[in-house]
mmCIF file of C-alpha atoms in Angstrom:
data_model
loop_
_atom_site.group_PDB
_atom_site.id
_atom_site.type_symbol
_atom_site.label_atom_id
_atom_site.label_comp_id
_atom_site.label_asym_id
_atom_site.label_seq_id
_atom_site.Cartn_x
_atom_site.Cartn_y
_atom_site.Cartn_z
ATOM 1 C CA MET A 1 104.406 76.736 122.465
ATOM 2 C CA THR A 2 106.158 77.408 126.026
ATOM 3 C CA GLN A 3 103.944 79.016 129.015
ATOM 4 C CA ALA A 4 104.682 82.285 127.031
ATOM 5 C CA PRO A 5 105.540 82.968 123.870
ATOM 6 C CA TYR A 6 109.282 83.526 123.566
ATOM 7 C CA VAL A 7 109.205 87.038 121.721
ATOM 8 C CA VAL A 8 106.459 88.334 123.742
ATOM 9 C CA PRO A 9 107.705 90.596 126.610
ATOM 10 C CA MET A 10 107.025 89.512 130.535
ATOM 11 C CA GLU A 11 105.477 91.476 133.672
ATOM 12 C CA GLY A 12 108.837 92.458 135.534
ATOM 13 C CA GLU A 13 110.650 93.367 132.154
ATOM 14 C CA ARG A 14 110.964 96.642 130.606
ATOM 15 C CA ALA A 15 112.875 99.001 128.294
ATOM 16 C CA LEU A 16 116.556 100.104 130.151
ATOM 17 C CA SER A 17 116.718 103.792 130.717
ATOM 18 C CA THR A 18 119.726 104.845 128.849
ATOM 19 C CA ASP A 19 121.415 108.575 128.345
ATOM 20 C CA LEU A 20 121.713 109.047 124.839
ATOM 21 C CA LYS A 21 123.545 111.507 122.566
ATOM 22 C CA ILE A 22 122.832 112.613 119.103
ATOM 23 C CA THR A 23 125.621 114.005 116.892
ATOM 24 C CA ARG A 24 125.456 114.647 113.192
ATOM 25 C CA ASP A 25 127.042 111.181 113.198
ATOM 26 C CA GLY A 26 124.100 109.241 114.367
ATOM 27 C CA VAL A 27 122.646 108.342 118.104
ATOM 28 C CA SER A 28 125.092 106.734 120.407
ATOM 29 C CA CYS A 29 125.155 105.880 124.414
ATOM 30 C CA THR A 30 127.220 108.078 126.499
ATOM 31 C CA ASP A 31 128.564 104.597 127.763
ATOM 32 C CA PRO A 32 130.656 103.564 125.295
ATOM 33 C CA VAL A 33 131.038 99.843 126.550
ATOM 34 C CA TRP A 34 126.826 99.532 126.557
ATOM 35 C CA ASP A 35 126.910 101.451 123.175
ATOM 36 C CA ALA A 36 129.150 98.764 121.667
ATOM 37 C CA LEU A 37 127.298 95.891 123.314
ATOM 38 C CA ASN A 38 124.024 96.852 121.622
ATOM 39 C CA ARG A 39 125.271 97.250 118.485
ATOM 40 C CA ASP A 40 124.313 95.067 115.112
ATOM 41 C CA PRO A 41 126.600 93.985 112.846
ATOM 42 C CA GLU A 42 124.719 96.812 110.356
ATOM 43 C CA GLY A 43 125.596 99.800 112.947
ATOM 44 C CA ALA A 44 121.984 100.152 114.625
ATOM 45 C CA LEU A 45 121.848 100.609 117.914
ATOM 46 C CA TRP A 46 119.085 98.407 120.076
ATOM 47 C CA GLU A 47 117.173 99.147 122.811
ATOM 48 C CA ALA A 48 118.205 97.175 125.876
ATOM 49 C CA TRP A 49 116.051 95.564 128.184
ATOM 50 C CA THR A 50 116.445 94.783 132.021
ATOM 51 C CA GLY A 51 114.149 93.104 134.650
ATOM 52 C CA LEU A 52 113.329 89.469 135.543
ATOM 53 C CA PRO A 53 110.501 87.796 133.471
ATOM 54 C CA SER A 54 108.703 86.927 136.841
ATOM 55 C CA GLY A 55 105.131 87.790 135.991
ATOM 56 C CA LYS A 56 102.173 87.025 132.985
ATOM 57 C CA PRO A 57 102.897 87.638 129.200
ATOM 58 C CA VAL A 58 102.356 91.456 128.036
ATOM 59 C CA TYR A 59 100.847 91.286 124.426
ATOM 60 C CA ALA A 60 101.183 94.431 123.579
ATOM 61 C CA ALA A 61 102.281 96.052 120.224
ATOM 62 C CA GLU A 62 106.282 95.705 120.994
ATOM 63 C CA LEU A 63 107.716 92.477 121.376
ATOM 64 C CA HIS A 64 110.939 91.826 123.565
ATOM 65 C CA PRO A 65 113.696 93.432 121.184
ATOM 66 C CA GLU A 66 116.484 90.946 122.316
ATOM 67 C CA ARG A 67 114.598 87.840 121.561
ATOM 68 C CA GLN A 68 112.912 89.045 118.521
ATOM 69 C CA LEU A 69 116.521 89.669 117.217
ATOM 70 C CA ILE A 70 117.283 85.804 118.076
ATOM 71 C CA ALA A 71 114.345 84.434 116.601
ATOM 72 C CA MET A 72 114.060 86.875 113.332
ATOM 73 C CA GLU A 73 117.779 86.678 112.448
ATOM 74 C CA SER A 74 117.759 82.541 112.840
ATOM 75 C CA LEU A 75 114.271 82.363 111.578
ATOM 76 C CA LEU A 76 113.315 80.304 114.777
ATOM 77 C CA CYS A 77 109.453 80.092 116.121
ATOM 78 C CA ALA A 78 108.322 83.157 117.541
ATOM 79 C CA GLY A 79 106.526 80.935 120.049
ATOM 80 C CA CYS A 80 109.059 78.003 121.328
ATOM 81 C CA LYS A 81 112.069 79.097 119.787
ATOM 82 C CA GLN A 82 112.262 75.794 117.880
ATOM 83 C CA GLU A 83 112.851 75.826 114.103
ATOM 84 C CA ALA A 84 110.046 77.289 112.339
ATOM 85 C CA ASP A 85 108.052 75.194 110.364
ATOM 86 C CA ARG A 86 109.090 74.430 106.564
ATOM 87 C CA ASN A 87 106.959 72.849 103.545
ATOM 88 C CA GLU A 88 107.338 72.934 99.952
ATOM 89 C CA LEU A 89 105.668 76.460 99.853
ATOM 90 C CA GLY A 90 107.965 77.918 102.158
ATOM 91 C CA MET A 91 108.191 79.176 105.988
ATOM 92 C CA LEU A 92 104.851 79.187 108.386
ATOM 93 C CA TRP A 93 103.942 83.000 109.082
ATOM 94 C CA VAL A 94 101.225 83.904 111.053
ATOM 95 C CA LEU A 95 100.112 87.676 110.790
ATOM 96 C CA PRO A 96 97.526 89.977 112.142
ATOM 97 C CA VAL A 97 95.280 90.936 108.887
ATOM 98 C CA LEU A 98 96.223 94.768 108.616
ATOM 99 C CA ASP A 99 93.354 97.262 109.603
ATOM 100 C CA HIS A 100 91.125 94.564 108.954
ATOM 101 C CA ALA A 101 91.790 94.939 104.938
ATOM 102 C CA GLU A 102 90.723 91.894 103.512
ATOM 103 C CA ASP A 103 92.234 92.442 100.570
ATOM 104 C CA THR A 104 95.635 93.189 101.811
ATOM 105 C CA VAL A 105 98.211 92.232 99.150
ATOM 106 C CA TRP A 106 100.919 90.015 101.221
ATOM 107 C CA GLU A 107 103.497 90.143 98.809
ATOM 108 C CA GLY A 108 106.183 92.224 99.783
ATOM 109 C CA VAL A 109 104.759 92.912 103.293
ATOM 110 C CA ARG A 110 107.680 94.053 105.474
ATOM 111 C CA THR A 111 107.069 92.479 109.153
ATOM 112 C CA VAL A 112 108.978 92.079 112.699
ATOM 113 C CA THR A 113 106.788 89.194 113.432
ATOM 114 C CA PRO A 114 109.101 85.697 113.354
ATOM 115 C CA PRO A 115 108.185 82.870 111.870
ATOM 116 C CA MET A 116 106.013 79.784 113.872
ATOM 117 C CA CYS A 117 105.830 76.269 114.034
ATOM 118 C CA GLU A 118 102.432 74.518 113.220
ATOM 119 C CA ALA A 119 101.578 74.041 116.891
ATOM 120 C CA CYS A 120 102.296 77.605 118.199
ATOM 121 C CA ALA A 121 100.584 78.838 115.117
ATOM 122 C CA SER A 122 97.646 77.194 116.102
ATOM 123 C CA GLU A 123 97.825 78.297 119.783
ATOM 124 C CA ALA A 124 98.739 81.789 118.604
ATOM 125 C CA LYS A 125 95.598 82.383 117.148
ATOM 126 C CA LEU A 126 93.692 81.938 120.209
ATOM 127 C CA ARG A 127 96.013 83.641 122.618
ATOM 128 C CA CYS A 128 97.283 86.782 120.650
ATOM 129 C CA PRO A 129 94.768 89.669 121.172
ATOM 130 C CA ARG A 130 96.037 91.241 117.731
ATOM 131 C CA LEU A 131 95.062 87.545 115.901
ATOM 132 C CA ARG A 132 92.224 87.173 117.711
ATOM 133 C CA GLU A 133 90.777 90.004 115.781
ATOM 134 C CA GLY A 134 91.940 88.947 112.259
ATOM 135 C CA TRP A 135 94.837 86.524 111.157
ATOM 136 C CA VAL A 136 96.112 85.189 108.187
ATOM 137 C CA GLU A 137 98.595 82.195 107.820
ATOM 138 C CA LEU A 138 101.050 82.647 105.356
ATOM 139 C CA ARG A 139 103.832 80.374 103.247
ATOM 140 C CA VAL A 140 106.945 82.132 102.402
ATOM 141 C CA ARG A 141 109.613 81.045 99.783
ATOM 142 C CA GLU A 142 112.060 84.322 100.426
ATOM 143 C CA ALA A 143 112.292 86.726 103.563
ATOM 144 C CA GLU A 144 114.970 88.901 103.420
ATOM 145 C CA LEU A 145 116.524 90.950 106.103
ATOM 146 C CA VAL A 146 115.527 94.481 105.221
ATOM 147 C CA GLY A 147 116.185 96.779 107.816
ATOM 148 C CA VAL A 148 115.026 97.619 111.833
ATOM 149 C CA ARG A 149 112.047 99.095 113.386
ATOM 150 C CA GLY A 150 112.367 101.410 116.107
ATOM 151 C CA THR A 151 112.775 105.207 117.319
ATOM 152 C CA LEU A 152 114.084 107.464 114.658
ATOM 153 C CA HIS A 153 116.099 110.707 116.089
ATOM 154 C CA PRO A 154 115.814 113.642 114.251
ATOM 155 C CA ARG A 155 119.243 115.113 113.473
ATOM 156 C CA PRO A 156 120.901 117.855 115.588
ATOM 157 C CA GLY A 157 119.550 121.339 115.003
ATOM 158 C CA SER A 158 115.643 119.939 113.488
ATOM 159 C CA ASN A 159 112.641 120.915 115.506
ATOM 160 C CA ALA A 160 110.917 117.326 114.644
ATOM 161 C CA ASP A 161 110.205 115.189 117.608
ATOM 162 C CA PRO A 162 111.477 111.411 117.296
ATOM 163 C CA ASP A 163 109.232 109.214 115.197
ATOM 164 C CA PRO A 164 108.510 106.353 117.870
ATOM 165 C CA ASP A 165 107.943 103.932 115.030
ATOM 166 C CA ALA A 166 109.991 104.177 111.656
ATOM 167 C CA LEU A 167 110.917 101.335 109.525
ATOM 168 C CA VAL A 168 114.522 102.013 108.763
ATOM 169 C CA LEU A 169 116.217 100.087 105.871
ATOM 170 C CA TYR A 170 119.714 99.047 106.071
ATOM 171 C CA ASP A 171 120.704 101.499 102.747
ATOM 172 C CA SER A 172 119.009 104.222 104.364
ATOM 173 C CA ALA A 173 121.085 107.311 105.457
ATOM 174 C CA ASP A 174 118.678 107.236 108.519
ATOM 175 C CA LEU A 175 120.303 104.305 110.307
ATOM 176 C CA PRO A 176 122.430 105.789 112.259
ATOM 177 C CA PHE A 177 119.565 108.012 114.125
ATOM 178 C CA VAL A 178 117.566 104.888 114.896
ATOM 179 C CA VAL A 179 117.589 102.989 118.091
ATOM 180 C CA ALA A 180 115.818 99.801 117.062
ATOM 181 C CA ARG A 181 113.401 97.384 118.582
ATOM 182 C CA GLY A 182 112.591 94.886 115.887
ATOM 183 C CA LEU A 183 114.247 93.262 113.138
ATOM 184 C CA VAL A 184 112.382 93.451 109.819
ATOM 185 C CA ARG A 185 112.146 90.925 107.078
ATOM 186 C CA GLU A 186 110.380 91.317 103.513
ATOM 187 C CA LEU A 187 108.092 88.673 102.501
ATOM 188 C CA ALA A 188 108.423 87.275 99.106
ATOM 189 C CA ASN A 189 106.990 84.792 97.057
ATOM 190 C CA VAL A 190 104.130 84.532 99.390
ATOM 191 C CA THR A 191 101.044 82.234 99.682
ATOM 192 C CA LEU A 192 98.257 82.735 101.189
ATOM 193 C CA VAL A 193 96.970 79.527 102.935
ATOM 194 C CA ALA A 194 94.229 80.626 105.233
ATOM 195 C CA ALA A 195 92.639 83.692 107.153
ATOM 196 C CA GLY A 196 90.170 84.110 109.723
ATOM 197 C CA ALA A 197 89.291 85.691 113.316
ATOM 198 C CA THR A 198 88.853 84.228 116.306
ATOM 199 C CA VAL A 199 86.450 86.837 117.425
ATOM 200 C CA SER A 200 83.507 88.564 115.979
#
């Protein structure tokens, strides 16, 4: 693993404040150039970040959107940006145990966490606060791109508040109204290899 995990934000980096407008067609940036530069091929608008990675890694719930996109799209290791590990059971994923539920069914789980190489997986179990509380090591034969996670904005005229942590599938009518922060893959043909916790 590099000095800091590739997809983890660093001190000095932050989300870029942008002026958004919401119409019946969806959410967009008032700057059309910025808007065009931050849309993915499926049409989702992505949150942009700014700043220099000048400090320590910030182990928070959010990953760095641009680096997460690169790693998840190309199936690169979340720690070092090299190729993720593969064997006869599939690609290596290390995920936090959801709500400490040991009986979680991992088949069909949707995640924004990219896969890992063996070396980074071992280190991540020690360094990542979420993994220290409980982790599973999976081998995955299929991991289809299914959508994005981000802030879903209500349609004009609605009294609803934005949903800051929405999963929006690519075939959803909500896709034009989301500002994405993470690419989502659905894991299939999953083998649970190991599970544990670094701290009690």
